[in-house]
Amino acid sequence: MSANLKISGLIKDYDTIRAADNISFEAFKGQVIALLGPNGAGKSTLMNMIAGYLAPTEGEIFVMGQNIKDYPLEAKKNIGFLPEGSPLYPDLTVREFLKYMAGLRLLDNAAVEKAINVAKIENVAEQKIETLSKGYQRRVGFAQSILSNPPILLLDEPTDGLDPNQKRHIRALIEQMGKEKTILISTHLLDEAENICNRIILINKGKIIADGKTENIVKLAHAKSLEDAFCQMTTTEEEA
């Protein structure tokens, strides 16, 4: 089975700072992968490069077998992206925003209505986005990411700002969709990573330091829990 996503030797430099340091991995259909790491580890930078928003300094990204550098539009058609902070158009209603985003992807109104239904935002569809709570704005961003039913989803802190009921709903959706898609989730919530992800990639200082199932990473660190393993593997001497 060929990989839906292949990352090879990815490097991203900002002057003297290396945000991504020779990152390589493959991701397949049916994998829900948690990108874990402390603040500044390079998780969002990695997602932005995969989505095509940032150009890597070195390395290659293959989406459904196509090099995103050579076929940027074709590759991006296969990706749904929920970036950090839910960048939205506050003066549009939820439905207007989703119709606009659907139009950019040459999708019809049926795709908009399906996304609204799946994200359970029917009750705010006619409200301006600027009037919504942070949680609802996050759900609008999630609806945007699934408009085209892409085979790859990149979700940066997908449950940030959601109440417990909303979190349960989004996590259940991710679990369900993950059976047919490749999903990468950047999160600080270790319980989220354990409960809905079947693979964890632990990143620290721009490098992958562990990659595998939760139990394997815990065993690798000789720890009692994922939290213990995370702290042991990412804490610096200054923080210890």
PDB file of C-alpha atoms in Angstrom:
ATOM      1  CA  MET A   1       0.000   0.000   0.000  1.00  0.00           C
ATOM      2  CA  SER A   2       1.425   3.374  -1.012  1.00  0.00           C
ATOM      3  CA  ALA A   3       1.567   6.226   1.477  1.00  0.00           C
ATOM      4  CA  ASN A   4      -0.992   9.030   1.270  1.00  0.00           C
ATOM      5  CA  LEU A   5       1.673  11.336   2.660  1.00  0.00           C
ATOM      6  CA  LYS A   6       5.440  11.019   2.468  1.00  0.00           C
ATOM      7  CA  ILE A   7       7.847  13.467   4.128  1.00  0.00           C
ATOM      8  CA  SER A   8      11.522  13.177   3.200  1.00  0.00           C
ATOM      9  CA  GLY A   9      14.401  15.077   4.820  1.00  0.00           C
ATOM     10  CA  LEU A  10      12.307  18.150   5.618  1.00  0.00           C
ATOM     11  CA  ILE A  11      14.226  21.162   6.938  1.00  0.00           C
ATOM     12  CA  LYS A  12      12.944  24.660   7.703  1.00  0.00           C
ATOM     13  CA  ASP A  13      15.321  27.432   8.742  1.00  0.00           C
ATOM     14  CA  TYR A  14      14.447  30.909   9.989  1.00  0.00           C
ATOM     15  CA  ASP A  15      17.803  32.706   9.913  1.00  0.00           C
ATOM     16  CA  THR A  16      19.744  30.931  12.658  1.00  0.00           C
ATOM     17  CA  ILE A  17      16.752  28.971  14.003  1.00  0.00           C
ATOM     18  CA  ARG A  18      16.047  25.492  12.632  1.00  0.00           C
ATOM     19  CA  ALA A  19      12.313  24.896  13.154  1.00  0.00           C
ATOM     20  CA  ALA A  20      12.265  21.538  11.348  1.00  0.00           C
ATOM     21  CA  ASP A  21      15.371  19.380  11.378  1.00  0.00           C
ATOM     22  CA  ASN A  22      15.524  16.539   8.838  1.00  0.00           C
ATOM     23  CA  ILE A  23      11.988  15.236   9.408  1.00  0.00           C
ATOM     24  CA  SER A  24      11.020  12.076   7.524  1.00  0.00           C
ATOM     25  CA  PHE A  25       7.995   9.791   7.834  1.00  0.00           C
ATOM     26  CA  GLU A  26       5.186   8.170   5.867  1.00  0.00           C
ATOM     27  CA  ALA A  27       1.481   8.224   6.697  1.00  0.00           C
ATOM     28  CA  PHE A  28      -1.140   5.848   5.338  1.00  0.00           C
ATOM     29  CA  LYS A  29      -4.895   5.598   4.929  1.00  0.00           C
ATOM     30  CA  GLY A  30      -6.524   4.643   8.222  1.00  0.00           C
ATOM     31  CA  GLN A  31      -3.900   6.340  10.396  1.00  0.00           C
ATOM     32  CA  VAL A  32      -4.840   9.051  12.885  1.00  0.00           C
ATOM     33  CA  ILE A  33      -1.500  10.490  13.956  1.00  0.00           C
ATOM     34  CA  ALA A  34      -0.902  12.787  16.918  1.00  0.00           C
ATOM     35  CA  LEU A  35       1.941  15.266  16.540  1.00  0.00           C
ATOM     36  CA  LEU A  36       3.077  15.843  20.100  1.00  0.00           C
ATOM     37  CA  GLY A  37       5.750  18.142  21.425  1.00  0.00           C
ATOM     38  CA  PRO A  38       6.352  21.156  23.664  1.00  0.00           C
ATOM     39  CA  ASN A  39       5.644  24.703  22.499  1.00  0.00           C
ATOM     40  CA  GLY A  40       8.091  25.681  19.776  1.00  0.00           C
ATOM     41  CA  ALA A  41       8.884  22.079  18.854  1.00  0.00           C
ATOM     42  CA  GLY A  42       8.005  22.656  15.192  1.00  0.00           C
ATOM     43  CA  LYS A  43       4.574  21.015  14.951  1.00  0.00           C
ATOM     44  CA  SER A  44       2.724  23.959  13.368  1.00  0.00           C
ATOM     45  CA  THR A  45       5.672  24.670  11.069  1.00  0.00           C
ATOM     46  CA  LEU A  46       5.529  21.079   9.851  1.00  0.00           C
ATOM     47  CA  MET A  47       1.779  21.287   9.204  1.00  0.00           C
ATOM     48  CA  ASN A  48       2.122  24.572   7.341  1.00  0.00           C
ATOM     49  CA  MET A  49       4.760  23.052   5.079  1.00  0.00           C
ATOM     50  CA  ILE A  50       2.633  19.985   4.338  1.00  0.00           C
ATOM     51  CA  ALA A  51      -0.326  22.249   3.540  1.00  0.00           C
ATOM     52  CA  GLY A  52       1.813  24.284   1.148  1.00  0.00           C
ATOM     53  CA  TYR A  53       1.669  27.541   3.138  1.00  0.00           C
ATOM     54  CA  LEU A  54       5.389  27.422   3.913  1.00  0.00           C
ATOM     55  CA  ALA A  55       8.168  26.372   1.567  1.00  0.00           C
ATOM     56  CA  PRO A  56      10.754  24.073   3.159  1.00  0.00           C
ATOM     57  CA  THR A  57      14.400  25.046   3.113  1.00  0.00           C
ATOM     58  CA  GLU A  58      15.247  21.499   2.085  1.00  0.00           C
ATOM     59  CA  GLY A  59      13.419  18.224   1.633  1.00  0.00           C
ATOM     60  CA  GLU A  60      10.378  16.925  -0.205  1.00  0.00           C
ATOM     61  CA  ILE A  61       6.674  16.408   0.492  1.00  0.00           C
ATOM     62  CA  PHE A  62       4.629  13.905  -1.496  1.00  0.00           C
ATOM     63  CA  VAL A  63       0.819  14.049  -1.290  1.00  0.00           C
ATOM     64  CA  MET A  64      -0.954  11.044  -2.829  1.00  0.00           C
ATOM     65  CA  GLY A  65       2.279  10.312  -4.685  1.00  0.00           C
ATOM     66  CA  GLN A  66       2.718  13.825  -6.101  1.00  0.00           C
ATOM     67  CA  ASN A  67       5.517  16.169  -5.110  1.00  0.00           C
ATOM     68  CA  ILE A  68       3.837  19.290  -3.736  1.00  0.00           C
ATOM     69  CA  LYS A  69       6.679  21.386  -5.152  1.00  0.00           C
ATOM     70  CA  ASP A  70       5.975  20.195  -8.702  1.00  0.00           C
ATOM     71  CA  TYR A  71       2.191  19.823  -8.452  1.00  0.00           C
ATOM     72  CA  PRO A  72       1.050  22.311  -5.771  1.00  0.00           C
ATOM     73  CA  LEU A  73      -2.600  22.640  -6.827  1.00  0.00           C
ATOM     74  CA  GLU A  74      -3.112  18.913  -7.345  1.00  0.00           C
ATOM     75  CA  ALA A  75      -1.546  18.141  -3.969  1.00  0.00           C
ATOM     76  CA  LYS A  76      -3.566  20.793  -2.120  1.00  0.00           C
ATOM     77  CA  LYS A  77      -6.818  19.410  -3.545  1.00  0.00           C
ATOM     78  CA  ASN A  78      -6.174  16.306  -1.453  1.00  0.00           C
ATOM     79  CA  ILE A  79      -5.627  18.192   1.821  1.00  0.00           C
ATOM     80  CA  GLY A  80      -8.069  19.696   4.286  1.00  0.00           C
ATOM     81  CA  PHE A  81      -6.366  22.058   6.741  1.00  0.00           C
ATOM     82  CA  LEU A  82      -7.536  23.485  10.047  1.00  0.00           C
ATOM     83  CA  PRO A  83      -4.729  25.885  11.024  1.00  0.00           C
ATOM     84  CA  GLU A  84      -4.028  27.217  14.482  1.00  0.00           C
ATOM     85  CA  GLY A  85      -6.264  30.117  15.517  1.00  0.00           C
ATOM     86  CA  SER A  86      -9.128  29.468  13.063  1.00  0.00           C
ATOM     87  CA  PRO A  87      -8.411  32.254  10.545  1.00  0.00           C
ATOM     88  CA  LEU A  88     -11.890  33.202   9.312  1.00  0.00           C
ATOM     89  CA  TYR A  89     -13.730  36.157   7.755  1.00  0.00           C
ATOM     90  CA  PRO A  90     -15.494  37.715  10.770  1.00  0.00           C
ATOM     91  CA  ASP A  91     -17.899  39.905   8.774  1.00  0.00           C
ATOM     92  CA  LEU A  92     -19.392  36.935   6.878  1.00  0.00           C
ATOM     93  CA  THR A  93     -22.064  34.605   8.173  1.00  0.00           C
ATOM     94  CA  VAL A  94     -21.063  30.983   8.684  1.00  0.00           C
ATOM     95  CA  ARG A  95     -22.917  29.882   5.553  1.00  0.00           C
ATOM     96  CA  GLU A  96     -21.496  32.753   3.469  1.00  0.00           C
ATOM     97  CA  PHE A  97     -17.968  31.872   4.560  1.00  0.00           C
ATOM     98  CA  LEU A  98     -18.373  28.186   3.768  1.00  0.00           C
ATOM     99  CA  LYS A  99     -19.963  28.985   0.385  1.00  0.00           C
ATOM    100  CA  TYR A 100     -17.008  31.237  -0.413  1.00  0.00           C
ATOM    101  CA  MET A 101     -14.497  28.538   0.552  1.00  0.00           C
ATOM    102  CA  ALA A 102     -16.456  25.934  -1.402  1.00  0.00           C
ATOM    103  CA  GLY A 103     -16.403  28.199  -4.452  1.00  0.00           C
ATOM    104  CA  LEU A 104     -12.614  28.391  -4.299  1.00  0.00           C
ATOM    105  CA  ARG A 105     -12.557  24.600  -4.495  1.00  0.00           C
ATOM    106  CA  LEU A 106     -15.225  24.484  -7.238  1.00  0.00           C
ATOM    107  CA  LEU A 107     -17.659  22.676  -4.935  1.00  0.00           C
ATOM    108  CA  ASP A 108     -21.439  22.962  -5.022  1.00  0.00           C
ATOM    109  CA  ASN A 109     -23.844  23.977  -2.266  1.00  0.00           C
ATOM    110  CA  ALA A 110     -24.401  20.349  -1.266  1.00  0.00           C
ATOM    111  CA  ALA A 111     -20.844  20.215   0.066  1.00  0.00           C
ATOM    112  CA  VAL A 112     -21.547  23.300   2.208  1.00  0.00           C
ATOM    113  CA  GLU A 113     -24.729  21.855   3.699  1.00  0.00           C
ATOM    114  CA  LYS A 114     -23.049  18.527   4.410  1.00  0.00           C
ATOM    115  CA  ALA A 115     -20.144  20.215   6.216  1.00  0.00           C
ATOM    116  CA  ILE A 116     -22.570  22.327   8.266  1.00  0.00           C
ATOM    117  CA  ASN A 117     -24.474  19.196   9.228  1.00  0.00           C
ATOM    118  CA  VAL A 118     -21.391  17.135  10.061  1.00  0.00           C
ATOM    119  CA  ALA A 119     -19.894  19.900  12.228  1.00  0.00           C
ATOM    120  CA  LYS A 120     -23.288  20.471  13.884  1.00  0.00           C
ATOM    121  CA  ILE A 121     -23.341  24.221  13.296  1.00  0.00           C
ATOM    122  CA  GLU A 122     -26.813  24.532  11.751  1.00  0.00           C
ATOM    123  CA  ASN A 123     -28.000  26.680  14.649  1.00  0.00           C
ATOM    124  CA  VAL A 124     -25.389  29.386  13.934  1.00  0.00           C
ATOM    125  CA  ALA A 125     -25.255  29.120  10.130  1.00  0.00           C
ATOM    126  CA  GLU A 126     -26.854  32.569   9.629  1.00  0.00           C
ATOM    127  CA  GLN A 127     -24.821  34.337  12.315  1.00  0.00           C
ATOM    128  CA  LYS A 128     -21.795  36.476  11.540  1.00  0.00           C
ATOM    129  CA  ILE A 129     -18.613  34.704  12.511  1.00  0.00           C
ATOM    130  CA  GLU A 130     -17.496  37.629  14.681  1.00  0.00           C
ATOM    131  CA  THR A 131     -20.474  36.981  16.987  1.00  0.00           C
ATOM    132  CA  LEU A 132     -19.550  33.353  17.653  1.00  0.00           C
ATOM    133  CA  SER A 133     -17.749  31.932  20.658  1.00  0.00           C
ATOM    134  CA  LYS A 134     -14.230  30.587  20.244  1.00  0.00           C
ATOM    135  CA  GLY A 135     -15.590  27.051  20.301  1.00  0.00           C
ATOM    136  CA  TYR A 136     -18.078  27.673  17.510  1.00  0.00           C
ATOM    137  CA  GLN A 137     -15.441  29.466  15.441  1.00  0.00           C
ATOM    138  CA  ARG A 138     -13.250  26.398  15.805  1.00  0.00           C
ATOM    139  CA  ARG A 139     -16.095  24.217  14.559  1.00  0.00           C
ATOM    140  CA  VAL A 140     -16.598  26.515  11.564  1.00  0.00           C
ATOM    141  CA  GLY A 141     -12.905  26.095  10.790  1.00  0.00           C
ATOM    142  CA  PHE A 142     -13.315  22.341  11.071  1.00  0.00           C
ATOM    143  CA  ALA A 143     -16.293  22.442   8.681  1.00  0.00           C
ATOM    144  CA  GLN A 144     -14.118  24.361   6.195  1.00  0.00           C
ATOM    145  CA  SER A 145     -11.425  21.682   6.374  1.00  0.00           C
ATOM    146  CA  ILE A 146     -13.784  18.846   5.417  1.00  0.00           C
ATOM    147  CA  LEU A 147     -15.690  20.645   2.619  1.00  0.00           C
ATOM    148  CA  SER A 148     -14.074  18.662  -0.192  1.00  0.00           C
ATOM    149  CA  ASN A 149     -13.966  15.358   1.718  1.00  0.00           C
ATOM    150  CA  PRO A 150     -10.174  15.182   1.215  1.00  0.00           C
ATOM    151  CA  PRO A 151      -8.154  12.003   1.848  1.00  0.00           C
ATOM    152  CA  ILE A 152      -5.740  13.909   4.126  1.00  0.00           C
ATOM    153  CA  LEU A 153      -6.711  16.129   7.057  1.00  0.00           C
ATOM    154  CA  LEU A 154      -4.305  18.375   8.972  1.00  0.00           C
ATOM    155  CA  LEU A 155      -5.861  19.546  12.222  1.00  0.00           C
ATOM    156  CA  ASP A 156      -3.892  21.960  14.402  1.00  0.00           C
ATOM    157  CA  GLU A 157      -5.412  21.924  17.913  1.00  0.00           C
ATOM    158  CA  PRO A 158      -8.856  20.856  16.593  1.00  0.00           C
ATOM    159  CA  THR A 159     -10.589  20.891  19.990  1.00  0.00           C
ATOM    160  CA  ASP A 160      -9.059  24.134  21.286  1.00  0.00           C
ATOM    161  CA  GLY A 161     -11.778  26.230  22.947  1.00  0.00           C
ATOM    162  CA  LEU A 162     -14.472  23.555  22.736  1.00  0.00           C
ATOM    163  CA  ASP A 163     -16.632  22.594  25.698  1.00  0.00           C
ATOM    164  CA  PRO A 164     -16.686  18.903  26.792  1.00  0.00           C
ATOM    165  CA  ASN A 165     -19.729  18.061  24.641  1.00  0.00           C
ATOM    166  CA  GLN A 166     -18.209  19.708  21.572  1.00  0.00           C
ATOM    167  CA  LYS A 167     -14.893  17.958  22.186  1.00  0.00           C
ATOM    168  CA  ARG A 168     -16.627  14.593  22.377  1.00  0.00           C
ATOM    169  CA  HIS A 169     -18.434  15.258  19.088  1.00  0.00           C
ATOM    170  CA  ILE A 170     -15.314  16.373  17.175  1.00  0.00           C
ATOM    171  CA  ARG A 171     -13.226  13.522  18.571  1.00  0.00           C
ATOM    172  CA  ALA A 172     -15.877  11.003  17.522  1.00  0.00           C
ATOM    173  CA  LEU A 173     -15.904  12.526  14.025  1.00  0.00           C
ATOM    174  CA  ILE A 174     -12.121  12.308  13.766  1.00  0.00           C
ATOM    175  CA  GLU A 175     -12.205   8.676  14.880  1.00  0.00           C
ATOM    176  CA  GLN A 176     -14.888   7.853  12.323  1.00  0.00           C
ATOM    177  CA  MET A 177     -13.251   9.721   9.437  1.00  0.00           C
ATOM    178  CA  GLY A 178      -9.862   8.299  10.337  1.00  0.00           C
ATOM    179  CA  LYS A 179     -10.931   4.877   9.087  1.00  0.00           C
ATOM    180  CA  GLU A 180     -10.903   6.153   5.503  1.00  0.00           C
ATOM    181  CA  LYS A 181      -8.462   9.083   5.678  1.00  0.00           C
ATOM    182  CA  THR A 182      -5.003  10.030   6.849  1.00  0.00           C
ATOM    183  CA  ILE A 183      -5.340  12.495   9.717  1.00  0.00           C
ATOM    184  CA  LEU A 184      -2.572  14.444  11.450  1.00  0.00           C
ATOM    185  CA  ILE A 185      -3.500  16.176  14.684  1.00  0.00           C
ATOM    186  CA  SER A 186      -1.300  18.626  16.527  1.00  0.00           C
ATOM    187  CA  THR A 187      -2.397  18.700  20.148  1.00  0.00           C
ATOM    188  CA  HIS A 188      -1.205  19.375  23.680  1.00  0.00           C
ATOM    189  CA  LEU A 189      -3.945  17.139  25.109  1.00  0.00           C
ATOM    190  CA  LEU A 190      -2.330  13.791  25.847  1.00  0.00           C
ATOM    191  CA  ASP A 191      -5.670  12.114  26.575  1.00  0.00           C
ATOM    192  CA  GLU A 192      -6.830  13.198  23.116  1.00  0.00           C
ATOM    193  CA  ALA A 193      -3.737  11.644  21.561  1.00  0.00           C
ATOM    194  CA  GLU A 194      -4.222   8.402  23.465  1.00  0.00           C
ATOM    195  CA  ASN A 195      -7.973   8.079  22.878  1.00  0.00           C
ATOM    196  CA  ILE A 196      -8.375   8.910  19.183  1.00  0.00           C
ATOM    197  CA  CYS A 197      -4.936   8.416  17.619  1.00  0.00           C
ATOM    198  CA  ASN A 198      -3.406   5.086  16.621  1.00  0.00           C
ATOM    199  CA  ARG A 199       0.084   6.518  16.154  1.00  0.00           C
ATOM    200  CA  ILE A 200       2.119   9.201  17.885  1.00  0.00           C
ATOM    201  CA  ILE A 201       4.995  11.221  16.460  1.00  0.00           C
ATOM    202  CA  LEU A 202       6.858  13.024  19.234  1.00  0.00           C
ATOM    203  CA  ILE A 203       8.771  16.106  18.104  1.00  0.00           C
ATOM    204  CA  ASN A 204      11.286  18.138  20.084  1.00  0.00           C
ATOM    205  CA  LYS A 205      13.495  20.980  18.825  1.00  0.00           C
ATOM    206  CA  GLY A 206      12.427  20.292  15.253  1.00  0.00           C
ATOM    207  CA  LYS A 207      13.366  16.598  15.330  1.00  0.00           C
ATOM    208  CA  ILE A 208      11.319  13.415  15.563  1.00  0.00           C
ATOM    209  CA  ILE A 209      12.424  11.716  18.766  1.00  0.00           C
ATOM    210  CA  ALA A 210       9.823   8.934  18.866  1.00  0.00           C
ATOM    211  CA  ASP A 211       7.306   7.439  16.439  1.00  0.00           C
ATOM    212  CA  GLY A 212       4.886   4.610  17.183  1.00  0.00           C
ATOM    213  CA  LYS A 213       1.969   3.444  19.279  1.00  0.00           C
ATOM    214  CA  THR A 214       1.446   4.915  22.738  1.00  0.00           C
ATOM    215  CA  GLU A 215       2.513   1.762  24.533  1.00  0.00           C
ATOM    216  CA  ASN A 216       5.715   1.523  22.511  1.00  0.00           C
ATOM    217  CA  ILE A 217       6.707   5.105  23.285  1.00  0.00           C
ATOM    218  CA  VAL A 218       5.966   4.605  26.991  1.00  0.00           C
ATOM    219  CA  LYS A 219       8.111   1.457  26.928  1.00  0.00           C
ATOM    220  CA  LEU A 220      10.901   3.229  25.049  1.00  0.00           C
ATOM    221  CA  ALA A 221      11.074   5.895  27.759  1.00  0.00           C
ATOM    222  CA  HIS A 222      10.797   3.332  30.575  1.00  0.00           C
ATOM    223  CA  ALA A 223       7.855   5.416  31.793  1.00  0.00           C
ATOM    224  CA  LYS A 224       4.548   4.659  33.489  1.00  0.00           C
ATOM    225  CA  SER A 225       2.363   6.792  31.225  1.00  0.00           C
ATOM    226  CA  LEU A 226       2.433   8.863  28.054  1.00  0.00           C
ATOM    227  CA  GLU A 227       2.665  12.010  30.176  1.00  0.00           C
ATOM    228  CA  ASP A 228       5.734  10.638  31.962  1.00  0.00           C
ATOM    229  CA  ALA A 229       7.295   9.639  28.644  1.00  0.00           C
ATOM    230  CA  PHE A 230       6.561  13.057  27.141  1.00  0.00           C
ATOM    231  CA  CYS A 231       8.176  14.875  30.068  1.00  0.00           C
ATOM    232  CA  GLN A 232      11.209  12.596  30.188  1.00  0.00           C
ATOM    233  CA  MET A 233      11.890  12.889  26.470  1.00  0.00           C
ATOM    234  CA  THR A 234      11.301  16.608  26.013  1.00  0.00           C
ATOM    235  CA  THR A 235      12.419  18.262  29.275  1.00  0.00           C
ATOM    236  CA  THR A 236      15.699  20.164  29.001  1.00  0.00           C
ATOM    237  CA  GLU A 237      18.358  20.251  31.705  1.00  0.00           C
ATOM    238  CA  GLU A 238      17.407  23.873  32.446  1.00  0.00           C
ATOM    239  CA  GLU A 239      13.767  22.869  33.016  1.00  0.00           C
ATOM    240  CA  ALA A 240      14.525  19.769  35.075  1.00  0.00           C
TER     241      ALA A 240
END
